[in-house]
Structure formats: structure tokens, C-alpha cells
């Protein structure tokens, strides 16, 4: 492996506008769709932390063997921030990161307000 050309992975950061406010308050629904996404892409969860706030927003960090998925919701503003990062240890996972992000955009039926990609 050429260490000078190695890229540790792709980190996707998006801010989404969501009309379906109930999804921005449904941490259990997010965990359920995340479990389906993890199965779909053969990713391994090693931990999860869920926090529901008093205003029904939530924040969730899913630790993966391959890295992480994190979300923060703001139902009062119809928005969420999401980041998806997968390491490239054994293979290039950039396409997988983009596909996972799109699966979440589809789940939330969201409009993308901000969309950043960081090659780490």
C-alpha cells in the first residue's frame, strides 16, 4: 500500500430541510432506518448513544467498526444535520458514504441545504 496516496475515508456533512416534523422527533424511527441501512451496506455497529431532548428533538451517535454516523435534529426549524464517515482501510468506501447519505435524504424526504464532502 502506497502511504502517500492513501486516503483514510470520505466524510459527508449535510444540513437538511424536512417538512415531516414527526420524523425529526422520532429517534426510534431513525434507529430503525439506520439498522436497515447498516444491514444493506454490511456495516458493523459497535455502539450507539441516543439522547432525546425536552422539545422532542434528538441527537444520536452511531459508532461503527468502519467509523460513525451522527445526527442532530431541530424540529422547531424543520432541520437536521447529519454526518456519515467511513474509513477506507480495506477498500474505497466513498460511493457507500454517498449512497448512505442519499438513503437518509430519501427517508426524511428532505431538501439539501448544505452538502460538504471532506476527503480525509
PDB file of C-alpha atoms in Angstrom:
ATOM      1  CA  UNK A   1       0.000   0.000   0.000  1.00  0.00           C
ATOM      2  CA  UNK A   2       1.350   3.417  -1.004  1.00  0.00           C
ATOM      3  CA  UNK A   3       1.095   5.526   2.167  1.00  0.00           C
ATOM      4  CA  UNK A   4       1.424   8.803   0.236  1.00  0.00           C
ATOM      5  CA  UNK A   5      -1.703   8.164  -1.852  1.00  0.00           C
ATOM      6  CA  UNK A   6      -3.780   6.582   0.913  1.00  0.00           C
ATOM      7  CA  UNK A   7      -6.991   8.457   1.784  1.00  0.00           C
ATOM      8  CA  UNK A   8      -8.419   7.488   5.202  1.00  0.00           C
ATOM      9  CA  UNK A   9     -12.006   7.998   4.024  1.00  0.00           C
ATOM     10  CA  UNK A  10     -14.818  10.268   2.926  1.00  0.00           C
ATOM     11  CA  UNK A  11     -16.708  12.377   5.461  1.00  0.00           C
ATOM     12  CA  UNK A  12     -20.098  13.660   4.288  1.00  0.00           C
ATOM     13  CA  UNK A  13     -21.726  16.546   6.196  1.00  0.00           C
ATOM     14  CA  UNK A  14     -25.227  17.683   5.241  1.00  0.00           C
ATOM     15  CA  UNK A  15     -27.859  20.038   6.579  1.00  0.00           C
ATOM     16  CA  UNK A  16     -31.365  19.053   5.544  1.00  0.00           C
ATOM     17  CA  UNK A  17     -34.728  20.835   5.467  1.00  0.00           C
ATOM     18  CA  UNK A  18     -37.508  18.429   6.451  1.00  0.00           C
ATOM     19  CA  UNK A  19     -41.250  19.073   6.156  1.00  0.00           C
ATOM     20  CA  UNK A  20     -42.194  15.862   8.025  1.00  0.00           C
ATOM     21  CA  UNK A  21     -41.570  17.256  11.519  1.00  0.00           C
ATOM     22  CA  UNK A  22     -42.650  13.975  13.127  1.00  0.00           C
ATOM     23  CA  UNK A  23     -39.514  12.312  11.699  1.00  0.00           C
ATOM     24  CA  UNK A  24     -37.367  14.995  13.351  1.00  0.00           C
ATOM     25  CA  UNK A  25     -38.867  13.925  16.690  1.00  0.00           C
ATOM     26  CA  UNK A  26     -38.728  10.147  16.158  1.00  0.00           C
ATOM     27  CA  UNK A  27     -35.397   8.862  17.426  1.00  0.00           C
ATOM     28  CA  UNK A  28     -36.703   5.277  17.400  1.00  0.00           C
ATOM     29  CA  UNK A  29     -37.573   5.617  13.710  1.00  0.00           C
ATOM     30  CA  UNK A  30     -34.080   6.917  12.981  1.00  0.00           C
ATOM     31  CA  UNK A  31     -32.514   3.978  14.819  1.00  0.00           C
ATOM     32  CA  UNK A  32     -34.746   1.563  12.875  1.00  0.00           C
ATOM     33  CA  UNK A  33     -33.826   3.025   9.469  1.00  0.00           C
ATOM     34  CA  UNK A  34     -30.167   3.120  10.496  1.00  0.00           C
ATOM     35  CA  UNK A  35     -30.269  -0.590  11.344  1.00  0.00           C
ATOM     36  CA  UNK A  36     -31.709  -1.298   7.868  1.00  0.00           C
ATOM     37  CA  UNK A  37     -29.008   0.862   6.258  1.00  0.00           C
ATOM     38  CA  UNK A  38     -26.268  -0.903   8.229  1.00  0.00           C
ATOM     39  CA  UNK A  39     -27.588  -4.273   7.050  1.00  0.00           C
ATOM     40  CA  UNK A  40     -27.922  -3.044   3.448  1.00  0.00           C
ATOM     41  CA  UNK A  41     -24.279  -1.930   3.314  1.00  0.00           C
ATOM     42  CA  UNK A  42     -22.844  -4.687   5.571  1.00  0.00           C
ATOM     43  CA  UNK A  43     -21.612  -2.243   8.222  1.00  0.00           C
ATOM     44  CA  UNK A  44     -20.967  -3.229  11.828  1.00  0.00           C
ATOM     45  CA  UNK A  45     -22.289  -1.159  14.719  1.00  0.00           C
ATOM     46  CA  UNK A  46     -20.062  -1.196  17.804  1.00  0.00           C
ATOM     47  CA  UNK A  47     -22.047   1.291  19.893  1.00  0.00           C
ATOM     48  CA  UNK A  48     -24.871   3.811  19.896  1.00  0.00           C
ATOM     49  CA  UNK A  49     -25.796   6.763  22.068  1.00  0.00           C
ATOM     50  CA  UNK A  50     -29.294   8.273  21.836  1.00  0.00           C
ATOM     51  CA  UNK A  51     -30.439  11.416  23.595  1.00  0.00           C
ATOM     52  CA  UNK A  52     -33.989  12.755  23.340  1.00  0.00           C
ATOM     53  CA  UNK A  53     -34.400  16.395  24.345  1.00  0.00           C
ATOM     54  CA  UNK A  54     -37.345  18.007  26.150  1.00  0.00           C
ATOM     55  CA  UNK A  55     -38.527  19.641  22.894  1.00  0.00           C
ATOM     56  CA  UNK A  56     -38.650  16.185  21.208  1.00  0.00           C
ATOM     57  CA  UNK A  57     -35.513  16.788  19.146  1.00  0.00           C
ATOM     58  CA  UNK A  58     -32.791  14.169  19.347  1.00  0.00           C
ATOM     59  CA  UNK A  59     -29.122  13.553  18.849  1.00  0.00           C
ATOM     60  CA  UNK A  60     -27.698  10.155  18.013  1.00  0.00           C
ATOM     61  CA  UNK A  61     -24.149   8.933  17.514  1.00  0.00           C
ATOM     62  CA  UNK A  62     -23.734   5.509  15.960  1.00  0.00           C
ATOM     63  CA  UNK A  63     -20.202   4.178  16.334  1.00  0.00           C
ATOM     64  CA  UNK A  64     -19.273   1.802  13.551  1.00  0.00           C
ATOM     65  CA  UNK A  65     -16.372  -0.562  13.137  1.00  0.00           C
ATOM     66  CA  UNK A  66     -15.829   1.469   9.943  1.00  0.00           C
ATOM     67  CA  UNK A  67     -16.300   4.876  11.730  1.00  0.00           C
ATOM     68  CA  UNK A  68     -19.599   6.691  12.500  1.00  0.00           C
ATOM     69  CA  UNK A  69     -22.987   8.196  11.643  1.00  0.00           C
ATOM     70  CA  UNK A  70     -24.269  11.176  13.686  1.00  0.00           C
ATOM     71  CA  UNK A  71     -27.481  13.204  13.573  1.00  0.00           C
ATOM     72  CA  UNK A  72     -28.840  16.261  15.380  1.00  0.00           C
ATOM     73  CA  UNK A  73     -32.429  17.412  14.785  1.00  0.00           C
ATOM     74  CA  UNK A  74     -34.130  20.782  15.209  1.00  0.00           C
ATOM     75  CA  UNK A  75     -37.881  20.279  14.682  1.00  0.00           C
ATOM     76  CA  UNK A  76     -38.542  23.913  15.577  1.00  0.00           C
ATOM     77  CA  UNK A  77     -36.537  24.895  12.457  1.00  0.00           C
ATOM     78  CA  UNK A  78     -37.514  21.870  10.275  1.00  0.00           C
ATOM     79  CA  UNK A  79     -33.823  20.957  10.023  1.00  0.00           C
ATOM     80  CA  UNK A  80     -31.256  18.330  10.835  1.00  0.00           C
ATOM     81  CA  UNK A  81     -27.536  17.914  10.482  1.00  0.00           C
ATOM     82  CA  UNK A  82     -26.107  14.553   9.545  1.00  0.00           C
ATOM     83  CA  UNK A  83     -22.602  13.301   9.141  1.00  0.00           C
ATOM     84  CA  UNK A  84     -21.505  10.000   7.689  1.00  0.00           C
ATOM     85  CA  UNK A  85     -17.878   8.896   7.730  1.00  0.00           C
ATOM     86  CA  UNK A  86     -16.455   5.545   6.653  1.00  0.00           C
ATOM     87  CA  UNK A  87     -12.801   4.636   6.686  1.00  0.00           C
ATOM     88  CA  UNK A  88     -11.070   3.215   3.625  1.00  0.00           C
ATOM     89  CA  UNK A  89      -8.922   0.687   5.471  1.00  0.00           C
ATOM     90  CA  UNK A  90      -9.547  -2.293   3.158  1.00  0.00           C
ATOM     91  CA  UNK A  91     -11.486  -0.635   0.322  1.00  0.00           C
ATOM     92  CA  UNK A  92     -12.590   2.744  -1.018  1.00  0.00           C
ATOM     93  CA  UNK A  93     -15.915   3.450   0.708  1.00  0.00           C
ATOM     94  CA  UNK A  94     -16.651   6.846  -0.896  1.00  0.00           C
ATOM     95  CA  UNK A  95     -19.535   5.540  -3.015  1.00  0.00           C
ATOM     96  CA  UNK A  96     -21.008   3.831   0.039  1.00  0.00           C
ATOM     97  CA  UNK A  97     -20.860   7.073   2.064  1.00  0.00           C
ATOM     98  CA  UNK A  98     -22.694   8.936  -0.705  1.00  0.00           C
ATOM     99  CA  UNK A  99     -25.313   6.183  -1.025  1.00  0.00           C
ATOM    100  CA  UNK A 100     -25.938   6.060   2.740  1.00  0.00           C
ATOM    101  CA  UNK A 101     -26.343   9.830   2.844  1.00  0.00           C
ATOM    102  CA  UNK A 102     -28.843   9.625  -0.027  1.00  0.00           C
ATOM    103  CA  UNK A 103     -30.774   6.878   1.799  1.00  0.00           C
ATOM    104  CA  UNK A 104     -31.200   9.246   4.758  1.00  0.00           C
ATOM    105  CA  UNK A 105     -32.218  12.130   2.464  1.00  0.00           C
ATOM    106  CA  UNK A 106     -34.844   9.818   0.964  1.00  0.00           C
ATOM    107  CA  UNK A 107     -36.036   8.645   4.404  1.00  0.00           C
ATOM    108  CA  UNK A 108     -36.560  12.219   5.586  1.00  0.00           C
ATOM    109  CA  UNK A 109     -37.909  13.312   2.154  1.00  0.00           C
ATOM    110  CA  UNK A 110     -35.545  16.217   2.658  1.00  0.00           C
ATOM    111  CA  UNK A 111     -34.211  19.143   0.725  1.00  0.00           C
ATOM    112  CA  UNK A 112     -30.441  19.530   0.950  1.00  0.00           C
ATOM    113  CA  UNK A 113     -29.470  22.951   2.311  1.00  0.00           C
ATOM    114  CA  UNK A 114     -25.744  22.311   2.764  1.00  0.00           C
ATOM    115  CA  UNK A 115     -23.666  19.483   1.368  1.00  0.00           C
ATOM    116  CA  UNK A 116     -19.976  19.059   2.154  1.00  0.00           C
ATOM    117  CA  UNK A 117     -17.550  16.280   1.331  1.00  0.00           C
ATOM    118  CA  UNK A 118     -14.209  16.058   3.080  1.00  0.00           C
ATOM    119  CA  UNK A 119     -11.631  13.597   1.845  1.00  0.00           C
ATOM    120  CA  UNK A 120      -9.701  12.770   4.977  1.00  0.00           C
TER     121      UNK A 120
END
